[in-house]
Coordinates of C-alpha atoms in Angstrom, one line a residue:
X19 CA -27.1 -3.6 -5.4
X20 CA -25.0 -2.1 -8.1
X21 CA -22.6 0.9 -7.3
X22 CA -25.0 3.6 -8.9
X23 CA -26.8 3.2 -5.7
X24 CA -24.1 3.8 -3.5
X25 CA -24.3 8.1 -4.0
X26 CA -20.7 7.9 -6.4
X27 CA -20.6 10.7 -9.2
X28 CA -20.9 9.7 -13.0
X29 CA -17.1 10.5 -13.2
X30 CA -16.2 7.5 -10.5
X31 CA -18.9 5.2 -11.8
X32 CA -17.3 5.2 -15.2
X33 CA -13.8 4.5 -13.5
X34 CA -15.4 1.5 -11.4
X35 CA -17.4 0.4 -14.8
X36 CA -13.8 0.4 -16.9
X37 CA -12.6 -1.7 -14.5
X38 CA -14.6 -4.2 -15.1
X39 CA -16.9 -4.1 -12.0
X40 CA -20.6 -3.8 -11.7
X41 CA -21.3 -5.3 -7.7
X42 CA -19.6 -4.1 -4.7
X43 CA -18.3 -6.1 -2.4
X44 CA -19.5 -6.7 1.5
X45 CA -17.5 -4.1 2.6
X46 CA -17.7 -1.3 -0.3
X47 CA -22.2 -1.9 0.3
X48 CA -21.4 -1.0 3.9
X49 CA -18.6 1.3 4.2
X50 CA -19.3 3.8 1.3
X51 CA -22.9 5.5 2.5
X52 CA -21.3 5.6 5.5
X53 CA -18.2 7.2 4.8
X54 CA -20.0 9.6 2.3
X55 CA -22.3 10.7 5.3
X56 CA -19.2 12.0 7.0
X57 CA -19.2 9.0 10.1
X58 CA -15.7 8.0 11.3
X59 CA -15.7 4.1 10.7
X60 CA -13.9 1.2 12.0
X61 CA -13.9 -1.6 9.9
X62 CA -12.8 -5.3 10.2
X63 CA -11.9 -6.6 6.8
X64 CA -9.1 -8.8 5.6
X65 CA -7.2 -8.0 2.2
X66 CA -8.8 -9.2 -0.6
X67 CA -12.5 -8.1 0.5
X68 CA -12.5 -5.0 -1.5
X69 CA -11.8 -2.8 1.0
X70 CA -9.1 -0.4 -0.7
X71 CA -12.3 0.8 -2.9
X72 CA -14.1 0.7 0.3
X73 CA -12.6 3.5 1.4
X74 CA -10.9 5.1 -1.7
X75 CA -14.2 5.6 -3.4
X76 CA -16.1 7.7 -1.2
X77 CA -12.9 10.2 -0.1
X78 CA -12.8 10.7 -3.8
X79 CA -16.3 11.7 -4.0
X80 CA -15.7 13.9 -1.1
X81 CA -12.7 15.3 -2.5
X82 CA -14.3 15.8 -5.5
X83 CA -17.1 18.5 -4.0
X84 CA -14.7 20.8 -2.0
X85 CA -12.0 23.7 -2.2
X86 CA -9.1 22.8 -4.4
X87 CA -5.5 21.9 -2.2
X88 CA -3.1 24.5 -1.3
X89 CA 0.4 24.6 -1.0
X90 CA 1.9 21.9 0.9
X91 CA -0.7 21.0 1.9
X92 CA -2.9 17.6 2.4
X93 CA -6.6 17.1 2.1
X94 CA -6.7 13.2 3.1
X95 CA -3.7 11.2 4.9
X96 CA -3.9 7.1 3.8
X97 CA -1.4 5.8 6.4
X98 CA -0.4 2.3 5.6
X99 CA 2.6 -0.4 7.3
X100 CA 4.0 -1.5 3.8
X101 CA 6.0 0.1 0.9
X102 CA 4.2 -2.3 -1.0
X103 CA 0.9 -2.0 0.1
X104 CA 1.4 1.9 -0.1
X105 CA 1.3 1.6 -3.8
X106 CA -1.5 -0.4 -4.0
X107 CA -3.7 2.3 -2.4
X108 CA -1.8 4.7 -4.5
X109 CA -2.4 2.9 -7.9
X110 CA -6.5 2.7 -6.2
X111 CA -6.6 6.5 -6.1
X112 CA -5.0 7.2 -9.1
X113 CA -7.5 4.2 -10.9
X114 CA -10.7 5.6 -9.6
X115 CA -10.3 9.2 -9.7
X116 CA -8.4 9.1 -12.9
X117 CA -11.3 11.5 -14.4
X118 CA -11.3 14.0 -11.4
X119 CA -9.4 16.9 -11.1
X120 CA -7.5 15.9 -8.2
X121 CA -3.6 15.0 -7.0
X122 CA -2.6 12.4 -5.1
X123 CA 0.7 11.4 -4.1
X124 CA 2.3 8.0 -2.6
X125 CA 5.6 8.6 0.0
X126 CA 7.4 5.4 1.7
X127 CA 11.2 4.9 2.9
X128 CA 13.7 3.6 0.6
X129 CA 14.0 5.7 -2.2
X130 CA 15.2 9.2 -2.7
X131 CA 13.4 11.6 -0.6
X132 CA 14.2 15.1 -2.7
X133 CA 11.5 14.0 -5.8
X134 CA 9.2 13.0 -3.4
X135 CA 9.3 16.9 -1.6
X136 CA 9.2 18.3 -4.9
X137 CA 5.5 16.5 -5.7
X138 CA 4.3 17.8 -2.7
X139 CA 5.4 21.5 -2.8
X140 CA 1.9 22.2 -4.8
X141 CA -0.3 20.2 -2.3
X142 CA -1.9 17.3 -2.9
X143 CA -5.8 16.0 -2.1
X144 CA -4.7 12.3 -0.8
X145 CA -1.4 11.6 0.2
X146 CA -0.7 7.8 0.8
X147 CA 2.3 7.2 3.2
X148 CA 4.3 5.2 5.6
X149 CA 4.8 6.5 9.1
X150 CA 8.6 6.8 8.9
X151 CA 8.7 8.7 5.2
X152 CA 5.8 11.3 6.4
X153 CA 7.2 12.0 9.9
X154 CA 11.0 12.7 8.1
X155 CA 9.0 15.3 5.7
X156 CA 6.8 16.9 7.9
X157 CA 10.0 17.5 9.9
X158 CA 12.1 19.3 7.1
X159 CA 8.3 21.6 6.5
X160 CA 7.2 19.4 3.2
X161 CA 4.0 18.5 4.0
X162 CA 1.2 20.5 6.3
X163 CA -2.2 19.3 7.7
X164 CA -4.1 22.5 8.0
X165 CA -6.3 21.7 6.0
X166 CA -6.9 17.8 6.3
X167 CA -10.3 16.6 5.8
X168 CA -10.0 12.9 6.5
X169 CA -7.1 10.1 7.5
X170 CA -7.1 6.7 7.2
X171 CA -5.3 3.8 9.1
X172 CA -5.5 1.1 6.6
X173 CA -4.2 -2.4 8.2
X174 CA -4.0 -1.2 11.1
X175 CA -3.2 -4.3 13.5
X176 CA -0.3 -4.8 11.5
X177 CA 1.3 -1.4 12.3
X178 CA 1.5 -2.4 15.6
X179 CA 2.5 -5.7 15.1
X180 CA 5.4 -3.6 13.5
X181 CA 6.0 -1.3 16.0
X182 CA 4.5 2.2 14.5
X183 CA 2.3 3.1 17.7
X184 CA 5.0 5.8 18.7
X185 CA 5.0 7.0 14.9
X186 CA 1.5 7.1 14.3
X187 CA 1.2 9.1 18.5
X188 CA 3.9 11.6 17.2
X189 CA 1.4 11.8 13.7
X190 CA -1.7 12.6 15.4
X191 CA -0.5 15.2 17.3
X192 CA 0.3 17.3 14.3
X193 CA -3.2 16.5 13.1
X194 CA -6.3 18.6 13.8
X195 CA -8.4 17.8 16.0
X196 CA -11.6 18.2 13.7
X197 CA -11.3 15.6 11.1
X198 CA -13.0 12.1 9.5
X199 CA -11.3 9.3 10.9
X200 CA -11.3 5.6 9.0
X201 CA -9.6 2.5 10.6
X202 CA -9.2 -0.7 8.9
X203 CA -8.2 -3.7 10.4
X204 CA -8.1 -7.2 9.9
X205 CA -8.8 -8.1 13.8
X206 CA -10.1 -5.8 16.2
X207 CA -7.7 -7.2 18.8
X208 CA -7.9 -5.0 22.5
X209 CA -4.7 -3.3 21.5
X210 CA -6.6 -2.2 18.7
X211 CA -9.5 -1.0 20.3
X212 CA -7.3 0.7 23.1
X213 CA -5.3 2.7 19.7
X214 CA -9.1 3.3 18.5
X215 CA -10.3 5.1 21.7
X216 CA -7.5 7.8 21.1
X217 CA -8.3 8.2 17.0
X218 CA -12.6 7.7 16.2
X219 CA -15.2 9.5 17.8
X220 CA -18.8 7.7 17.8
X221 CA -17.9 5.6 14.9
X222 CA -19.6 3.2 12.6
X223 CA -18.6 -0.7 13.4
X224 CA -18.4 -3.1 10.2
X225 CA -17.2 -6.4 10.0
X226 CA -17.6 -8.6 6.8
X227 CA -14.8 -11.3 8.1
X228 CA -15.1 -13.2 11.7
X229 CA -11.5 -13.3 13.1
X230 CA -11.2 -17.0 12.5
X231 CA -12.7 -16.9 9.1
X232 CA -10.4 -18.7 6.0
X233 CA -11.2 -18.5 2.7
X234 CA -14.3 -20.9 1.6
X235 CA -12.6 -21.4 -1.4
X236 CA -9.0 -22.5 -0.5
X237 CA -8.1 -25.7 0.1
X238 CA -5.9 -26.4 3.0
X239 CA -3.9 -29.2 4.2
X240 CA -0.7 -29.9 5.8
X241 CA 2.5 -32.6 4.6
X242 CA 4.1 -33.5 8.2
X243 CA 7.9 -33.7 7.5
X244 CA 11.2 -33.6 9.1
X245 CA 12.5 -29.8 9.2
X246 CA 15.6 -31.0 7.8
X247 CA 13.8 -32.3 4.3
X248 CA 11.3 -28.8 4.2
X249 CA 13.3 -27.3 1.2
X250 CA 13.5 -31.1 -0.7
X251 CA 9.6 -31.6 -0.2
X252 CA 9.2 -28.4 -1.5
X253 CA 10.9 -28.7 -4.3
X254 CA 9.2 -31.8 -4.7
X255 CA 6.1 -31.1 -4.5
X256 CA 6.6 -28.1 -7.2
X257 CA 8.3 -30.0 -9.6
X258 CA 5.9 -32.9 -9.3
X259 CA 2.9 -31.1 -9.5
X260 CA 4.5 -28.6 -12.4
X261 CA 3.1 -25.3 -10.4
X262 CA 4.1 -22.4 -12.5
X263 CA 3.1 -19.5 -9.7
X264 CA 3.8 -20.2 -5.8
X265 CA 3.7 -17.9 -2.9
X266 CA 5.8 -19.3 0.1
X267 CA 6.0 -17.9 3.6
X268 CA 9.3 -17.9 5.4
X269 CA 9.4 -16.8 9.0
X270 CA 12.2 -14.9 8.6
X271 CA 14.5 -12.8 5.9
X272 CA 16.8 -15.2 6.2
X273 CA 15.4 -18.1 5.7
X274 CA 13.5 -16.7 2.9
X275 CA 16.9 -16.0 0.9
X276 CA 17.6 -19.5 2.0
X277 CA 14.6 -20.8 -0.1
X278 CA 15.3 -19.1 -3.2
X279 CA 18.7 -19.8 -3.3
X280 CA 17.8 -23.3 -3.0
X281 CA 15.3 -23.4 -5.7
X282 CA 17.4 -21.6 -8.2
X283 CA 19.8 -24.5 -7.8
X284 CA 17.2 -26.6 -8.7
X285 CA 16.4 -25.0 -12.0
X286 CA 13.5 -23.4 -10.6
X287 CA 12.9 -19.9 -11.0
X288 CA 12.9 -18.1 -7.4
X289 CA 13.0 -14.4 -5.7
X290 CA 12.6 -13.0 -2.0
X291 CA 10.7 -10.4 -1.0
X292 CA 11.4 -8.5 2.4
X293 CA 12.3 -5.9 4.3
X294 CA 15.9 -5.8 3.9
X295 CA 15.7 -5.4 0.1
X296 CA 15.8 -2.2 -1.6
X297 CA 12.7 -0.9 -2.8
X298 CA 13.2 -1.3 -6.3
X299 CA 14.4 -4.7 -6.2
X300 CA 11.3 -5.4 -4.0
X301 CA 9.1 -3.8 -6.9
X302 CA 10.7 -5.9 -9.4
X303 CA 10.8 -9.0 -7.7
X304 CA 6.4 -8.3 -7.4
X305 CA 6.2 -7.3 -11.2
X306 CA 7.8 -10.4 -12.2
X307 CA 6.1 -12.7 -10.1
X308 CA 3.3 -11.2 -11.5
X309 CA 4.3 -11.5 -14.8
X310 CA 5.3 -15.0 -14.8
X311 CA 8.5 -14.6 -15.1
X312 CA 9.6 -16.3 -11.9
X313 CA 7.4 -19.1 -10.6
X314 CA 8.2 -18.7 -7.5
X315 CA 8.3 -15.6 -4.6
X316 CA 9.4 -16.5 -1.1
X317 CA 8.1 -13.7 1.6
X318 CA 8.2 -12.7 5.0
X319 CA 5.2 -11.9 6.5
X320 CA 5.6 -8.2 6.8
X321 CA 6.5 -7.9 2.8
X322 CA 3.5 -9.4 2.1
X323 CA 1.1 -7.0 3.3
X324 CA -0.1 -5.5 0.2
X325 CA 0.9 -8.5 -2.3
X326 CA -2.8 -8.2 -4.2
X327 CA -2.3 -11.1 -6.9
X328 CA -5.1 -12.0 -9.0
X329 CA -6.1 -16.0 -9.0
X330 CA -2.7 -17.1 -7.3
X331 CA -3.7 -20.6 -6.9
X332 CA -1.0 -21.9 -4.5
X333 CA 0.2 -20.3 -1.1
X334 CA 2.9 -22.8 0.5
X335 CA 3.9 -22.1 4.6
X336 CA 7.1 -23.4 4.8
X337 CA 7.5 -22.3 8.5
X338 CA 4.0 -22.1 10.4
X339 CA 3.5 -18.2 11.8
X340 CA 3.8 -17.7 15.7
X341 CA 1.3 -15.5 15.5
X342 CA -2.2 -17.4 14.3
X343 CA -3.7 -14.8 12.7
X344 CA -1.0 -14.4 10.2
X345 CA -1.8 -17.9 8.9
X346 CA -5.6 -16.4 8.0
X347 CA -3.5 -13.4 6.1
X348 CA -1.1 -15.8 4.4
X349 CA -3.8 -18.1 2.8
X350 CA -5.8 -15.2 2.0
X351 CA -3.8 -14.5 -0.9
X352 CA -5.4 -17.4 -2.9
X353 CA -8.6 -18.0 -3.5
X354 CA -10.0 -14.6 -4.8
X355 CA -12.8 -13.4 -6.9
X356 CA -14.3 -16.3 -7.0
X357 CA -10.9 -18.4 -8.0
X358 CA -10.3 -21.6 -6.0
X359 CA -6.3 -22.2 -4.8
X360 CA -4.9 -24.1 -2.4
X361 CA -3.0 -23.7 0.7
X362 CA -0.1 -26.0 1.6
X363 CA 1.7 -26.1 5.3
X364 CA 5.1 -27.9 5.7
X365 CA 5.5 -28.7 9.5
X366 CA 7.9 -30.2 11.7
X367 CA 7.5 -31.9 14.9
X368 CA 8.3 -28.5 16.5
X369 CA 5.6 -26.4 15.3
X370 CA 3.4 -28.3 16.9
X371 CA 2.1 -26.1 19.3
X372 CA 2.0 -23.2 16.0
X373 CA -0.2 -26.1 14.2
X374 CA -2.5 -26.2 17.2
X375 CA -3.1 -22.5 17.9
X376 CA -4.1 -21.8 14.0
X377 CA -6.3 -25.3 14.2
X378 CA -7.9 -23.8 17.8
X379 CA -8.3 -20.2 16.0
X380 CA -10.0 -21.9 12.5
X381 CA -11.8 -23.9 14.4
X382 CA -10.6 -26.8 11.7
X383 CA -8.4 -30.0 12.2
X384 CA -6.2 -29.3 9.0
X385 CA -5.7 -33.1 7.1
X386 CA -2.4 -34.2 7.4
X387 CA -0.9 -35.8 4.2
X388 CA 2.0 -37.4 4.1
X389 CA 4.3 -37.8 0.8
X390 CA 6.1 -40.7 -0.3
X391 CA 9.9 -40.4 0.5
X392 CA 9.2 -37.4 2.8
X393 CA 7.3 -39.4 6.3
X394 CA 9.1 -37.8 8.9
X395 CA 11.1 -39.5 11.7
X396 CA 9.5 -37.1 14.3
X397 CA 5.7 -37.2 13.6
X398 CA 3.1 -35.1 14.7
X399 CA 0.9 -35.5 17.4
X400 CA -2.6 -35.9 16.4
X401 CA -4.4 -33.6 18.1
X402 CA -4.1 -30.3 20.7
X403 CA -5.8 -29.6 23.2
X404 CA -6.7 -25.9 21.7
X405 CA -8.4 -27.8 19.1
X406 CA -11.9 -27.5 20.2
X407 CA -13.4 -23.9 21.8
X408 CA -12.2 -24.2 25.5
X409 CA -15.3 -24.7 27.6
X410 CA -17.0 -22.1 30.3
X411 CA -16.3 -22.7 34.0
X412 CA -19.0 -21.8 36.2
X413 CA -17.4 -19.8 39.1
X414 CA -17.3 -22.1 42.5
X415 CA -19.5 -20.7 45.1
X416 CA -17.6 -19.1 48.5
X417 CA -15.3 -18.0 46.8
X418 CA -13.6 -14.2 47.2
X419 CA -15.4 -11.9 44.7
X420 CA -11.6 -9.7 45.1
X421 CA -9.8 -13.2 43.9
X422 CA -9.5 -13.0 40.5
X423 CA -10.4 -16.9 38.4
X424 CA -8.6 -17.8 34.9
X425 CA -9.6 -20.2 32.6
X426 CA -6.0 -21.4 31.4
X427 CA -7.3 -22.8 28.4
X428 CA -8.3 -19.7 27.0
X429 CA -5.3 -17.8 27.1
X430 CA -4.6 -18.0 23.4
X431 CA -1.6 -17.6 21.5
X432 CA -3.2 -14.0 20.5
X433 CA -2.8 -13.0 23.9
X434 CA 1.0 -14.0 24.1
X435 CA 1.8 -12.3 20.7
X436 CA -0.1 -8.9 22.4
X437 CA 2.9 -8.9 25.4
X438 CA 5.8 -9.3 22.9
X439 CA 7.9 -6.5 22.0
X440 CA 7.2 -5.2 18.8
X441 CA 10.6 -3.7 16.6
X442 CA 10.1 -1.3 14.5
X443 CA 10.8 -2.1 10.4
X444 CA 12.3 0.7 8.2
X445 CA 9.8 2.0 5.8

């Protein structure tokens, strides 16, 4: 099916055509018709499945049919977690409706916020935007929702994870009531669902990517090692292999400066990403990644929502996630339109139990390859019980129908991440 069929206007097919694209993805086939048909949707869809175009396409083709914007005021609301991934949308709307009359704007923390109130004084038709940026400028009477047609929570399990629910409560209640409503999630966890319930009425359910579903194409394997001799192996392992583009995850700011520092010193060419840089360092450090001009970017988890790199063939995790179903985001970076890469874990004796959740959630025993001069002191064990799906226990008979039964082995490491605090980052 080519995107003619989908009910876009001649103006956005030649956009999507001078982009080089001629099939939609899973999610775009899906999503579009029934976006276009004016059906709130919830969508499960990891990055790198299209889905930016999934739902930027058809709210352009909306757009495109009504009443020019007024003053002030907003016609669609993209939220999104991320400075970064903010601009991606943004560059999406302005890339695909570069041939319609219409404005968009981007607004996200860190930067100035007086050019940013000046844009929107005339009113824009989509305004992308972080939670903490909009709320400041809808309280000094920037920006107005009168007339909103449509809003969009675009990854939104990781605004949680970040600590936004009390944003994006205060945000709906200067909403209207009568409007399109788009989720997109990469999991539809219960605390997902239970944010859902309060945002989509009767809405369409698409999901192109299982929960525990890794990319076909990327390789994955693990080099057990000391947690001392993490920073020599990786610099091993770069130098001996000559990679010239590598996307490491750190599990914290800290360590991630750590990395970088330590590669520098090693004549390779390094820069962190996270949230405690400004945002135009942050910009920089993505351009030149991008660019070649460093081989290596070392990011937090949260910084890399919205990394969207074409054919990066190496991600390295140089600490393991505590949450599983980061690992699935992290790897998901390589491996893209139809691009193979590769995805390398460093772990320590410690992160055992971290190496057993993700190998329980993937439903794969990841090979573990040990390097010459690197075999740790502290090995791994071989195997977890999480490994394997945990199996059903039939309920004993006599028993109180009040007394509630667990299965222990299917508390997963999902449900422990769902009863930690989340902290809110700045935006």
């Amino acid at each position: 099916m080519g995107f003619s069929k989908l009910g876009l206007s001649d103006l956005i097919l030649k956009a999507i055509e001078q982009q080089g694209y001629s099939e939609p993805s899973p999610i775009q086939v899906q999503a579009i018709p029934a976006i276009l048909k004016g059906k709130d949707v919830m969508a499960a869809a990891q990055t790198g499945t299209g889905k930016t175009a999934g739902f930027t396409l058809p709210i352009l083709e909306i757009l495109s049919k009504g009443s020019p914007t007024k003053s002030n005021q907003v016609r669609t609301l993209i939220l999104t977690p991320t400075r970064e991934l903010a601009a991606q949308v943004s560059d999406s709307v302005t890339t695909y409706g570069k041939h319609l009359p219409l404005k968009s704007s981007v607004v996200f923390g860190g930067v100035k916020i007086n050019p940013q109130m000046r844009k929107l004084r005339g009113g824009v038709d989509i305004l992308v935007a972080t939670p903490g940026r909009l709320l400041d400028l809808y309280s000094q009477n920037t920006v107005k929702f009168d007339t909103l047609e449509i809003v969009v929570f675009d990854e939104a399990d990781r605004m949680l994870d970040m600590g936004f629910i009390y944003d994006i409560k205060r945000i709906l209640k200067i909403l209207p009531p009568k409007k399109q409503t788009l989720m997109f999630s990469a999991t539809f966890s219960n605390d997902i669902r239970t944010l859902a319930k309060s945002l989509v009425n009767n809405p369409v359910e698409i999901s192109v990517t299982p929960r525990n579903s890794t990319v076909k194409a990327v390789k994955q394997w693990i080099h057990p090692v000391d947690k001392s001799k993490k920073q020599a192996l990786l610099t091993h392992l770069i130098q001996e292999h000559s990679w010239y583009q590598v996307l490491v995850f750190s599990r914290t700011k800290h360590g991630a400066n750590r990395i970088a520092t330590q590669l520098e010193k090693k004549k390779i060419s390094a820069t962190a990403i996270h949230s405690n840089k400004s945002q135009g360092a942050r910009t920089r450090a993505l351009a030149d990644f991008k660019n070649a001009k460093v081989n290596v970017l070392v990011a937090t988890d949260i910084a890399a929502r919205g990394i969207d790199i074409d054919q990066l063939p190496h991600v390295v995790n140089f600490d393991l996630p505590h949450v599983p179903e980061d690992y699935v985001h992290r790897i998901g970076r390589t491996g893209r339109a139809g691009s193979k890469g590769e995805a390398i874990s460093l772990v320590s004796a410690d992160e055992a139990k971290q190496l057993f959740d993700i190998e329980h959630l993937i439903q794969n025993k990841l090979d573990r390859v040990m390097v010459e001069g690197f075999v740790p002191e502290h090995n791994l064990p071989k195997s977890g019980k999480k490994t394997l799906p945990p199996k059903t226990k039939k309920p004993k008979k006599n028993k109180s129908r009040n007394k509630p039964r667990y299965n222990k082995n299917s508390f997963s490491q999902e449900n422990k991440s769902n009863n930690k605090k989340s902290t809110r980052k700045t935006t």
